[in-house]
XYZ file of C-alpha atoms in Angstrom:
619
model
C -12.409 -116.827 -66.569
C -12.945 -113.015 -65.968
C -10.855 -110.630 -67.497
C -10.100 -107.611 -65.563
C -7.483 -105.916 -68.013
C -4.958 -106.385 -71.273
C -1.818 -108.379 -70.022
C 0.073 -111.652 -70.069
C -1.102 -114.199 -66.769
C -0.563 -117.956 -66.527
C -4.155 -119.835 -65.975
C -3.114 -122.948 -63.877
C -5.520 -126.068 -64.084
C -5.552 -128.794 -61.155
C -7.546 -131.511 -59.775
C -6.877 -132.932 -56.271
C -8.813 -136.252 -57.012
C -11.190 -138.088 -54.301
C -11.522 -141.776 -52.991
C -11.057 -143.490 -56.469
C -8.795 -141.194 -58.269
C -5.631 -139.910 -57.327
C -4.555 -135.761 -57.845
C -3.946 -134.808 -61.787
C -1.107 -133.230 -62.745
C -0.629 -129.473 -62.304
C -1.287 -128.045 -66.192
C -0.299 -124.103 -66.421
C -1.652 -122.740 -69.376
C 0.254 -118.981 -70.236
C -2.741 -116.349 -71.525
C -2.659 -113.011 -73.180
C -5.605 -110.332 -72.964
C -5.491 -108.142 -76.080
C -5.849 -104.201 -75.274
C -9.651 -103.276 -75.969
C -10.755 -101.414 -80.036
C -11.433 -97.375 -78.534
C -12.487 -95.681 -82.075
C -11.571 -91.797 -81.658
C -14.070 -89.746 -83.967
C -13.845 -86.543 -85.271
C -16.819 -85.140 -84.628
C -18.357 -83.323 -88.099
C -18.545 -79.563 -88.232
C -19.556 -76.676 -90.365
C -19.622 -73.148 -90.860
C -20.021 -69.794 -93.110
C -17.951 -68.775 -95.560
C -15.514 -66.207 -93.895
C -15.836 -67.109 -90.471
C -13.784 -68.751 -87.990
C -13.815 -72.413 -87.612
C -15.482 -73.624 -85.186
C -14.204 -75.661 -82.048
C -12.884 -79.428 -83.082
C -14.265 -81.969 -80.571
C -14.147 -85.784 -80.761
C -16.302 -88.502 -79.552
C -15.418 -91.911 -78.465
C -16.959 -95.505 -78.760
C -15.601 -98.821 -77.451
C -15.735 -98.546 -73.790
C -16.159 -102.158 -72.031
C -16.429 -103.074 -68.316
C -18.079 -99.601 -67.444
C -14.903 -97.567 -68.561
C -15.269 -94.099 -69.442
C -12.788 -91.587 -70.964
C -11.079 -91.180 -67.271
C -9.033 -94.090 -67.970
C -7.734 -92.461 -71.284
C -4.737 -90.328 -70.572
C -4.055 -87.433 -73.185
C -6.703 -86.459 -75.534
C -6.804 -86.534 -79.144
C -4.968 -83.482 -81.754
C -7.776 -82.411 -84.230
C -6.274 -80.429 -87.073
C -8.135 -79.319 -90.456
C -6.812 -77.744 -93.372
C -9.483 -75.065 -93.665
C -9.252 -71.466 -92.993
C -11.371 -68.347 -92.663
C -10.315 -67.666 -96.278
C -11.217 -70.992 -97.612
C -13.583 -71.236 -100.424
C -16.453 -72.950 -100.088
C -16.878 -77.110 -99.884
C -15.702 -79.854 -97.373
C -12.350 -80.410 -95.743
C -10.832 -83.018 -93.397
C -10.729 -82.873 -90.165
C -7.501 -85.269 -89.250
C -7.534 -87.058 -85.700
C -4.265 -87.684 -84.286
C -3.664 -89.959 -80.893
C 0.006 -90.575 -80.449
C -0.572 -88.048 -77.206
C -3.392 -90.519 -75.975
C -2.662 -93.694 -73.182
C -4.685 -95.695 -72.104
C -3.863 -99.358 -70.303
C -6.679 -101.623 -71.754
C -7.573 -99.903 -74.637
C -5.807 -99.637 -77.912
C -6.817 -96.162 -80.296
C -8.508 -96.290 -83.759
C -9.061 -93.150 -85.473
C -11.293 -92.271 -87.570
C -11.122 -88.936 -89.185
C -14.438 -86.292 -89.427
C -15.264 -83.139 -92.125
C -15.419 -79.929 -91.741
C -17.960 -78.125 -94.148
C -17.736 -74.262 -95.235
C -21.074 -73.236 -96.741
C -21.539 -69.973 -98.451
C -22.243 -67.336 -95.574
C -25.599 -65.233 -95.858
C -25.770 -61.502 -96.167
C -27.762 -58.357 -95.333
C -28.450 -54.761 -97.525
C -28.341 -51.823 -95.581
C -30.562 -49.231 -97.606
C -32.107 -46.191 -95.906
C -35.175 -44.410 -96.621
C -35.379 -42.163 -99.202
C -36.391 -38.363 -98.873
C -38.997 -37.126 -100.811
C -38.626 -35.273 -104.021
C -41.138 -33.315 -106.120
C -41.663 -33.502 -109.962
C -38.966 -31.103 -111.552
C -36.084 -32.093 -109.245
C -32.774 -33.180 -110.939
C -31.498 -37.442 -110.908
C -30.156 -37.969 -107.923
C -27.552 -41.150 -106.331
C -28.950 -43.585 -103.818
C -26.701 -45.462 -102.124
C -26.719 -48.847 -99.951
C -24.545 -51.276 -98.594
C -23.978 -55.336 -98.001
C -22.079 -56.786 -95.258
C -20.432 -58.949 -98.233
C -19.340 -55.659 -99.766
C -20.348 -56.949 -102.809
C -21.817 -54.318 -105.378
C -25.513 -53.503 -105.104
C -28.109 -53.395 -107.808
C -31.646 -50.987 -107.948
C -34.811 -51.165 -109.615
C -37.897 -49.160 -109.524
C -41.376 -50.496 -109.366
C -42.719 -47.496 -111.461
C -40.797 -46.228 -114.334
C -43.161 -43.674 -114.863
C -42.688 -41.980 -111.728
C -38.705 -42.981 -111.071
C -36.664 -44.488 -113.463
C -33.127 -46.285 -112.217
C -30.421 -46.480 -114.190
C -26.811 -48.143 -112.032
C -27.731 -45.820 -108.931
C -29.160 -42.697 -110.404
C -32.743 -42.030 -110.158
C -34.429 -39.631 -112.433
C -37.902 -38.851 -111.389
C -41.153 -38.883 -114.467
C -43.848 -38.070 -113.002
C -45.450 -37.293 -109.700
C -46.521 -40.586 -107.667
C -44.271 -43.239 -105.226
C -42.783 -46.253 -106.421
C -40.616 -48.795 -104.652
C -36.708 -48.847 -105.206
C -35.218 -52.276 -104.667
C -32.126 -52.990 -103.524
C -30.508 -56.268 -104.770
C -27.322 -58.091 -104.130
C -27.475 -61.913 -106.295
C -24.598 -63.535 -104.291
C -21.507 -65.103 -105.646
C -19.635 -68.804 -104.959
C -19.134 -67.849 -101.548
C -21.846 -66.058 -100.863
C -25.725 -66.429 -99.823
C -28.199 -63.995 -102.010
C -29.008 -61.088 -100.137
C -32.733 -60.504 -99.013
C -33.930 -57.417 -101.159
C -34.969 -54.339 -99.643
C -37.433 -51.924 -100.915
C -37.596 -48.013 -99.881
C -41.015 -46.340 -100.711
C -39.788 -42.793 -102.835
C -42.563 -40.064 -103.155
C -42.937 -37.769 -105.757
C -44.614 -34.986 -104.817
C -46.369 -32.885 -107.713
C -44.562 -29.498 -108.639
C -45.779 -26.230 -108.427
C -46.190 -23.952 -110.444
C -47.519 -20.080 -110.810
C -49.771 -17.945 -113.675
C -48.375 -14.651 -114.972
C -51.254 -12.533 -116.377
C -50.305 -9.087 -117.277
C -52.816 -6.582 -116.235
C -55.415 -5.716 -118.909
C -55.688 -2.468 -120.774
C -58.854 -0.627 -120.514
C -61.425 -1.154 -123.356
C -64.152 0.786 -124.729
C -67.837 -0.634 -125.632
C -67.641 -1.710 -129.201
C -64.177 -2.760 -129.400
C -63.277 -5.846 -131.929
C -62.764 -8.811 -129.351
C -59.179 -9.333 -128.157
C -56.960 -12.408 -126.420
C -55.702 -13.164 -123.571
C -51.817 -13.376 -122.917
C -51.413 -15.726 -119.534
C -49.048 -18.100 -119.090
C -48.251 -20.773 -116.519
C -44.571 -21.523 -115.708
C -45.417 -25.525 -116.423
C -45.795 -24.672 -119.911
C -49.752 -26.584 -119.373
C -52.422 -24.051 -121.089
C -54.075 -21.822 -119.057
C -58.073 -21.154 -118.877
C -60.126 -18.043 -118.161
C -63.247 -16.666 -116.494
C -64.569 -13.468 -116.241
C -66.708 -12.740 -113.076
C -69.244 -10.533 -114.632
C -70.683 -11.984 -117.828
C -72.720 -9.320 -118.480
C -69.387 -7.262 -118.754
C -67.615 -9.468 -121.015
C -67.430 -13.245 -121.702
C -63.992 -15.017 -122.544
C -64.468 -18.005 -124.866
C -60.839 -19.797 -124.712
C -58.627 -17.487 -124.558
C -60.870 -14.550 -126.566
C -62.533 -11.778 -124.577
C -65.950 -10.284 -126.053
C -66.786 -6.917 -124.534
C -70.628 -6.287 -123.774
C -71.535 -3.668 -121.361
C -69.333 -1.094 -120.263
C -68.319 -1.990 -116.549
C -65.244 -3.586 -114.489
C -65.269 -7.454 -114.325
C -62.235 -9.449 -113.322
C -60.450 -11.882 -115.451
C -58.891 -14.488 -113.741
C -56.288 -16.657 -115.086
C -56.445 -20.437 -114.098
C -54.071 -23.699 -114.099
C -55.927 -26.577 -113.100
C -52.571 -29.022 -113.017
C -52.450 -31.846 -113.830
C -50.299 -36.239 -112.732
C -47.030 -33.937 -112.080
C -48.723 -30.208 -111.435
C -50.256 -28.819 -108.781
C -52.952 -26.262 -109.795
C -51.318 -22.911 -109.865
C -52.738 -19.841 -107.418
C -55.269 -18.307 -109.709
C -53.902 -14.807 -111.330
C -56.303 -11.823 -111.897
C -56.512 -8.747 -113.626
C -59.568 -6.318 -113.844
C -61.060 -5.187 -117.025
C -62.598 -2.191 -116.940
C -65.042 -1.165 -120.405
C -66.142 2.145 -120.322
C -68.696 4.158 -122.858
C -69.331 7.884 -122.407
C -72.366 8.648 -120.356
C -72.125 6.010 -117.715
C -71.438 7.427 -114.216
C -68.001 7.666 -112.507
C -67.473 4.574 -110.242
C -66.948 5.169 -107.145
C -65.608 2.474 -105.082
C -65.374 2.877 -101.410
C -63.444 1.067 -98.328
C -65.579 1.655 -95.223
C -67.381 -0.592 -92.491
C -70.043 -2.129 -93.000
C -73.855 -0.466 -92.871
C -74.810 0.133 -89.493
C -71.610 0.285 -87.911
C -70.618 1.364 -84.603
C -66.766 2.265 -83.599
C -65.434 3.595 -80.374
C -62.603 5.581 -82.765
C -62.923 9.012 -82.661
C -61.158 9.455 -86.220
C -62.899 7.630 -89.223
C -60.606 6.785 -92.242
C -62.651 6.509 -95.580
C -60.577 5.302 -98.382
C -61.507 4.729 -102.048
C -61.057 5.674 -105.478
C -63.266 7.150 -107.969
C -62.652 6.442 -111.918
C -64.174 7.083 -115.266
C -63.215 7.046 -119.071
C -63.779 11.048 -119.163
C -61.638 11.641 -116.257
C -62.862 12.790 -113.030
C -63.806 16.522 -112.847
C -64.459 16.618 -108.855
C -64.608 14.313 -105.481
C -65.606 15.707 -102.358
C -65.538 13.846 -99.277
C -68.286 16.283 -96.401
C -67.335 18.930 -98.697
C -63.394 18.750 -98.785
C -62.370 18.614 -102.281
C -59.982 15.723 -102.734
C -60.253 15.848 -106.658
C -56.423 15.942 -107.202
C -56.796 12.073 -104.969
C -59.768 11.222 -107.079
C -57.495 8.102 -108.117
C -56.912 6.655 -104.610
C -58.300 9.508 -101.893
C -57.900 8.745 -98.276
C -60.264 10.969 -96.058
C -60.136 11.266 -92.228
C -63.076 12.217 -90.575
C -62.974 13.385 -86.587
C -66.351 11.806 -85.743
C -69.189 12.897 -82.994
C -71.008 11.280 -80.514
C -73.693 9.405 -82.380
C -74.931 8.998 -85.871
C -72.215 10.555 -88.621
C -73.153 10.964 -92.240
C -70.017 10.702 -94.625
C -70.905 11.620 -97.837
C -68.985 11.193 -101.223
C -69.847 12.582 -104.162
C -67.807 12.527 -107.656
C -68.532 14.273 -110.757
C -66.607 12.819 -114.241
C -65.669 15.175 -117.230
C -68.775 13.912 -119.247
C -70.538 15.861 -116.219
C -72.595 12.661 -115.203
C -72.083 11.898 -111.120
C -72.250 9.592 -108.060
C -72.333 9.804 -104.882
C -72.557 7.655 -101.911
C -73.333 7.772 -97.857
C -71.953 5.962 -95.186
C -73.174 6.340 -91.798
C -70.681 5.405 -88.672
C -71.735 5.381 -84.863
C -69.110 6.578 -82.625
C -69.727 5.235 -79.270
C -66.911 5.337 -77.002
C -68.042 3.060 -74.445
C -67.868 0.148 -76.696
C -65.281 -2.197 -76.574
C -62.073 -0.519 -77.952
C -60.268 -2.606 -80.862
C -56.006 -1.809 -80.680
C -55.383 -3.260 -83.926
C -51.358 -3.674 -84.385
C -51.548 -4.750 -87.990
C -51.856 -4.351 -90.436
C -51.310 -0.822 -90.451
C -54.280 1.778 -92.183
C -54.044 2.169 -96.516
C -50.956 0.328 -96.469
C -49.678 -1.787 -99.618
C -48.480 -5.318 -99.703
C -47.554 -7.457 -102.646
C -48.784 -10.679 -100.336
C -52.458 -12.652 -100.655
C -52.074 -12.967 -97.130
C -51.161 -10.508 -93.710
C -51.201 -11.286 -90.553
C -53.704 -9.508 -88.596
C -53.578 -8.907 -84.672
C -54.653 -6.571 -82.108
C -56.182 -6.043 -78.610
C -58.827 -5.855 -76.976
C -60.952 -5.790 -73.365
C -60.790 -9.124 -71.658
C -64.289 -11.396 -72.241
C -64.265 -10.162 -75.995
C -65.084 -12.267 -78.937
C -63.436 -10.839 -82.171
C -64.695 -11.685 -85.636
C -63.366 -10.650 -89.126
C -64.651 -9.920 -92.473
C -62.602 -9.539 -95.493
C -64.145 -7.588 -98.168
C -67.772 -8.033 -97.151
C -67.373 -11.823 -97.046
C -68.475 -14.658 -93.920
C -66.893 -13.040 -90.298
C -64.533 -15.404 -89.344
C -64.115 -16.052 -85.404
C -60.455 -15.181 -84.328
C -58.921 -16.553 -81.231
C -58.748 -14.311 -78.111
C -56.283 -15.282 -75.581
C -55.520 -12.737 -72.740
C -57.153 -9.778 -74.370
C -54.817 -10.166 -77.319
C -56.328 -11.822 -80.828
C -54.690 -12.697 -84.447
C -55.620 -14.388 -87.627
C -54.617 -14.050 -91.091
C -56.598 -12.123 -94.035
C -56.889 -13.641 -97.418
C -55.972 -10.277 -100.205
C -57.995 -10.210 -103.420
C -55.956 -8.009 -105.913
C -56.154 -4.395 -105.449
C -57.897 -2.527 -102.345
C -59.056 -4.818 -99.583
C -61.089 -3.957 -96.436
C -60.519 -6.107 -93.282
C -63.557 -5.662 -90.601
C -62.830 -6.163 -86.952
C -65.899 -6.563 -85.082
C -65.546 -6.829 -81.093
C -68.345 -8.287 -79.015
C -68.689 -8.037 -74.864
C -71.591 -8.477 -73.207
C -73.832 -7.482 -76.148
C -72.305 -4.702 -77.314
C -70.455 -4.224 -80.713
C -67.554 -2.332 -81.972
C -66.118 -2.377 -85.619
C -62.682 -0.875 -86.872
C -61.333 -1.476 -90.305
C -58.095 -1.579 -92.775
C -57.783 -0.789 -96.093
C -54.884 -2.776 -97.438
C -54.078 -2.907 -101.144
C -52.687 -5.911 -102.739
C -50.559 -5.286 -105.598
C -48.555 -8.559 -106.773
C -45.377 -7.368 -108.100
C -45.322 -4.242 -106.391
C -42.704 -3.357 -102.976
C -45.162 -3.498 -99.963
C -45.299 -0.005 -97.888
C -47.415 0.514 -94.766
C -46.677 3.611 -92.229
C -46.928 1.924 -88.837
C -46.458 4.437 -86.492
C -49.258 5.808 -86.329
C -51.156 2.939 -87.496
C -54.458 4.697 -88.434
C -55.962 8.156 -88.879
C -55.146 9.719 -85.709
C -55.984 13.447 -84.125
C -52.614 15.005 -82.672
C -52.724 18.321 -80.616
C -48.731 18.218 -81.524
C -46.440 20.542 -83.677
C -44.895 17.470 -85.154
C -45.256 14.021 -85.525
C -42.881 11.063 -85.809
C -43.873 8.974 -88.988
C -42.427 5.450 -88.798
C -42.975 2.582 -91.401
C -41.780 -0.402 -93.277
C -41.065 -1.494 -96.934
C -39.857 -5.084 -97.886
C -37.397 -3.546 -100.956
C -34.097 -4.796 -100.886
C -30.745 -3.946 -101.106
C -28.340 -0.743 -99.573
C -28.712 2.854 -100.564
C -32.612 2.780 -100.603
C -34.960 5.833 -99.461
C -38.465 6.555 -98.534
C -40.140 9.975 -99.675
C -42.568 11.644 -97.363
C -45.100 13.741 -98.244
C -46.582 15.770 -95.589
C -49.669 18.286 -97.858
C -46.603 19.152 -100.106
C -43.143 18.947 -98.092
C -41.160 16.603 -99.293
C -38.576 14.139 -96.915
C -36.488 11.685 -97.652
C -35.674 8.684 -95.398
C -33.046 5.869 -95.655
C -34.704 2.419 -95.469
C -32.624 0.683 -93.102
C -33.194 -2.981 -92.916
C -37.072 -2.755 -94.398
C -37.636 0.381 -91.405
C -37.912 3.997 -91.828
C -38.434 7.173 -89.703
C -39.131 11.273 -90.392
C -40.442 13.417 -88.249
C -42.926 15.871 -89.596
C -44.347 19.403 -89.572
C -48.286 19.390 -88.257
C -50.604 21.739 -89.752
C -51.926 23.279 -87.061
C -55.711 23.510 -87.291
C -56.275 21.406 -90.511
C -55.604 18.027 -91.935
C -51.919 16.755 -92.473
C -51.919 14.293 -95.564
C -49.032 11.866 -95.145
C -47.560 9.743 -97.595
C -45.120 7.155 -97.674
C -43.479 6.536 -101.564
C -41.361 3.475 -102.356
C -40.329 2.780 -105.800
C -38.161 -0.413 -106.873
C -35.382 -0.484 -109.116
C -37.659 -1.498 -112.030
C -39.742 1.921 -111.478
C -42.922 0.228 -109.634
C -44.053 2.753 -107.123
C -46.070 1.989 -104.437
C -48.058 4.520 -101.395
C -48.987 4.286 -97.619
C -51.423 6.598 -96.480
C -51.663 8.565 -93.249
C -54.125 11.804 -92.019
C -53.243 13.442 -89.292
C -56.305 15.777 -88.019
C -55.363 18.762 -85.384
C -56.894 18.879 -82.087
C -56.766 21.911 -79.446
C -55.091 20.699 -76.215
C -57.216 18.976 -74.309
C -57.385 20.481 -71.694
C -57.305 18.221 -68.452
C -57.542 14.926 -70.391
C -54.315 13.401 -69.390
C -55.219 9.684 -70.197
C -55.956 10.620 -74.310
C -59.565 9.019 -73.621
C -61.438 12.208 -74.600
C -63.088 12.918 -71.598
C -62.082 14.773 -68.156
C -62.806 12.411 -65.193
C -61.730 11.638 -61.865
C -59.238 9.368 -63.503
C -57.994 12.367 -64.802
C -57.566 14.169 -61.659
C -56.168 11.470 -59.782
C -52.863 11.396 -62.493
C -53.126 15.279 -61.706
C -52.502 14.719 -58.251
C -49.985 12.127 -58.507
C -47.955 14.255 -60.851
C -48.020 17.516 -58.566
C -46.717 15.099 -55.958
C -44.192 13.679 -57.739
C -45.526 10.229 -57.473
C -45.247 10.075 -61.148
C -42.536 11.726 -63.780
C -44.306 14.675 -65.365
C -43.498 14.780 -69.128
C -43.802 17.935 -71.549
C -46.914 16.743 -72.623
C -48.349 15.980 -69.541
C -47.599 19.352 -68.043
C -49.407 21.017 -70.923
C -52.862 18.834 -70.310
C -52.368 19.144 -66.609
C -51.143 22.974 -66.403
C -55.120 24.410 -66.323
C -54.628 27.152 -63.278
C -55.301 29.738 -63.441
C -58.532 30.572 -65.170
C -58.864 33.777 -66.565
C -62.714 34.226 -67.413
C -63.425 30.711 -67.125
C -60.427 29.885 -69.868
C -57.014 28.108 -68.760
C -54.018 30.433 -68.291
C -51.397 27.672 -68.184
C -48.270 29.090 -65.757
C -45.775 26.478 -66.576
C -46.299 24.797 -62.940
C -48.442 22.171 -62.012
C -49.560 22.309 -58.319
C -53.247 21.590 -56.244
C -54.634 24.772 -58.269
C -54.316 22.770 -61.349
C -56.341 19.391 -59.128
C -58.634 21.303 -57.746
C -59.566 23.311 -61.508
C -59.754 19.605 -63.205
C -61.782 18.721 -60.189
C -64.197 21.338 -60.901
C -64.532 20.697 -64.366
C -65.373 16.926 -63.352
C -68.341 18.102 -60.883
C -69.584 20.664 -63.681
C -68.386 23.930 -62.092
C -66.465 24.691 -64.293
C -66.553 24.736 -68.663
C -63.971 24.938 -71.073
């Protein structure tokens, strides 16, 4: 018998006999086919503590005769306690089939689980700026996707030490600060994460008062210096044979100047402090003024037509004279600033300083002026100014092709980088008067011009900047224009021009006064700030008087055909004609060889500078 499905069907039985035996009797037997076993499963799931439950699926087993789950009408309900709030641990998943049909199979269910686990997490900690040694605790702050509080530790108490989420730096060095979150019931241990914090070591500066002078024989005396880290400070003295420091106890032994310079080394949490210096000057009767000088270098060679010598001369019995070529400059004796028109060639400056004791020095410097050497425009830093910064900027011009070196204070040149005829670099300041060399190269030819900048630490900075150097001037007057880096509203400038006193506001670090020339002589500018604790500091300026120059309209010193080409553009009106051009240009007519200027400027002034070029003419 084959059975083809679940029912009721009557199996009849019959026999229709043969030669020997007659038919049997019909025998109908009645026969029930049970519906098949189908088990419906819940299929076993799982998931993370506060997440949604998964999709509930079922799987079936008891299909006969090649049946699959089309002949099942309906599917099964799956239903589970558990909810996205549900602790962890295991819950059941219930199977329900009074939806299902199916004609040959009857439906067994068999329930499944559904697991909640606890769920992972993650710390969200960002990187940590750096701090330096000195700065106050600070928070940190991170964050896990539990929201579950968050715990720190440091790797290096002795540079950071943690305590809940304030760090308090120790010391100078890095260390790692962990971020930690243990879990809970519900909840996975977070992986830690570490952010490297630096400590950076802390500056820190020397304060050395300056030193009073001392006289040969004095007992030994000590040193005051301190360094804002509280660390001790150490000493040296660059001329031993002036005086010797043994801790912090200075020995006098030869009268002279040596510099004491005050010293931090650091140390784990300090950086070493910028060295502080003071000069010490010991001075005995009989030894010679000292004259010290800020000048180029021996053997120079300038295309300036105006020298600026700048220096001081000093001695325990005062200084009874200084003459610079002659002109007395004894009431400058302390800080003199000399300008000297030079001549084509060799020029011999001589200084020469007598003390009250009567004992005297003197020293020569010799300066080429050349003007077709290559012409240094040096924009700063401006001529004898004063700065209270170890460092300036310096920049300038100069002819394209040039290479520019410079020297501070007789040390290594340093090369400087030309670009497009223009050059800068900065100048490291030793305390007190510095001189900056430019030196200008082109096709083997060299040119020098120098500064004399004074650094004063704790001082206001003055420079007059307009002009920036010594200068001749065939003017009546001259604008002065500077800059001072006091602060603050109500502030003035004094100028001194050889006794005639001006005052000008300082408005926003600038200042301006126009002054009085002296006509045939040397105008002696100075520029006089003083801050509101009484330090005074002083810009120097000369201005020398030239006679017009007759002819020379470019300023270069010489009449050319340059000259008389800007003479001919201007009596055209190609080109505006100024006051000052019309009194270089106005040479016609000449009465016994000399220019009678007539206020015009016309082809009788060409044709005169034209003669002049050619030699015909002299004046």
């Amino acid at each position: 018998i084959r059975i083809n499905g679940a029912g009721s069907t009557l199996i009849t039985l019959s026999q229709p006999g043969n030669a020997t035996f007659n038919p049997a009797p019909v025998v109908t037997i009645p026969m029930n086919v049970l519906k098949a076993p189908l088990t419906v499963t819940a299929d076993n799931k799982a998931r993370a503590y506060q997440t949604t439950n998964p999709p509930l699926t079922a799987s079936y087993a008891g299909f006969v005769n090649g049946d699959g789950v089309e002949v099942v009408e309906g599917g099964p309900v799956l239903t589970t306690a558990s909810s996205q709030s549900s602790p962890v641990g295991s819950y059941p998943i219930v199977v329900d089939t009074a939806a299902m049909a199916a004609a040959n199979y009857r439906f067994l269910p068999v329930n499944g689980t559904l697991t909640v686990y606890r769920s992972c997490q993650l710390i969200i900690f960002p990187p940590l700026a750096d701090k330096t040694f000195g700065d106050p605790p600070f928070s940190v702050s991170a964050s896990s996707c539990s929201g579950l509080g968050i715990s720190f530790t440091s790797s290096n108490p002795q540079v950071a030490l943690v305590v809940g989420n304030v760090v308090t730096v120790t010391g100078a060095g890095s260390a790692f600060i962990t971020a930690s979150q243990t879990g809970s019931d519900s909840v996975e241990q977070a992986p830690a994460v570490s952010q490297l914090l630096v400590i950076h070591r802390s500056g820190q500066s020397v304060n050395f008062p300056p030193l009073p002078r001392k006289v040969l024989g004095e007992a030994p005396f000590t040193l005051a210096a301190t360094a804002s880290s509280a660390l001790a400070v150490s000493y040296r003295s660059s001329d031993l044979s002036v005086a010797t420091v043994s801790g912090n106890t200075v020995t006098i032994l030869r009268a002279g100047t040596t510099v004491i310079t005050a010293s931090q080394a650091g140390n784990n949490n300090y950086e070493a402090a910028l060295p502080a210096s003071q000069p010490l000057t010991a001075v005995v009767e009989g030894e010679p003024p000292t004259l010290s000088l800020s000048t180029l270098s021996v053997g120079a060679v300038t295309a300036d037509p105006v020298f600026n010598l700048t220096g001081s001369a000093t001695d325990a019995s005062g200084i009874a004279s200084l003459t610079v070529n002659g002109v007395d400059l004894t009431d400058r004796a302390a800080f003199f600033s000399s300008a000297i028109p030079l001549l084509a060639g060799d020029n011999n400056i001589t200084v020469a300083v007598r003390d009250g004791a009567g004992n005297t020095a003197s020293e020569t410097v010799t300066v080429t002026f050349d003007s077709t050497v290559p012409v240094i425009a040096l924009s700063s830093p401006a001529d004898n100014s004063v700065t209270n910064a170890s460092l300036i900027p310096v920049a300038g011009s100069v002819p394209p092709g040039c290479a520019v070196t410079m020297a501070v204070n007789a040390g290594a040149p340093q090369n400087l980088p030309v670009a497009g005829g223009t050059f800068s670099g900065t100048a490291g300041l030793e305390p007190g008067l510095n001189t900056i060399e430019l030196a200008a190269t082109l096709q083997g030819q060299v040119s020098r011009v120098k500064r004399s900048v004074t650094f004063a630490p704790g001082l206001p900075s003055v420079a007059i900047e307009e002009p920036g150097e010594d200068l001749q001037s065939d003017q009546e007057s001259l604008m002065i224009r500077g800059s001072s880096n006091m602060q603050g509203s109500g502030l003035a400038v004094t100028i001194d021009a050889d006794g005639t006193l001006f005052t000008s506001d300082l408005l926003q670090g600038s200042f301006q006064q126009r002054i009085p020339l002296n006509r045939g002589g040397v105008t002696h500018v100075s520029a006089i700030v003083t801050d509101g604790s009484g330090n005074t500091s002083v810009a120097y300026r000369n201005i020398v008087s030239s006679p017009k120059p007759w002819g020379d309209l470019n300023g270069d010193g010489r009449v050319d055909l340059t000259d008389a080409m800007l003479a001919l553009r201007l009596s055209i009106g190609l080109d505006p004609l100024t006051v000052d051009a019309l009194a270089r240009a106005d040479v016609a007519p000449l009465v016994n060889g000399v220019p009678q200027p007539d206020g015009m400027l016309d082809v009788g002034d060409v044709v005169v500078i034209l003669r002049k070029v050619v030699g015909l003419v002299d004046f």
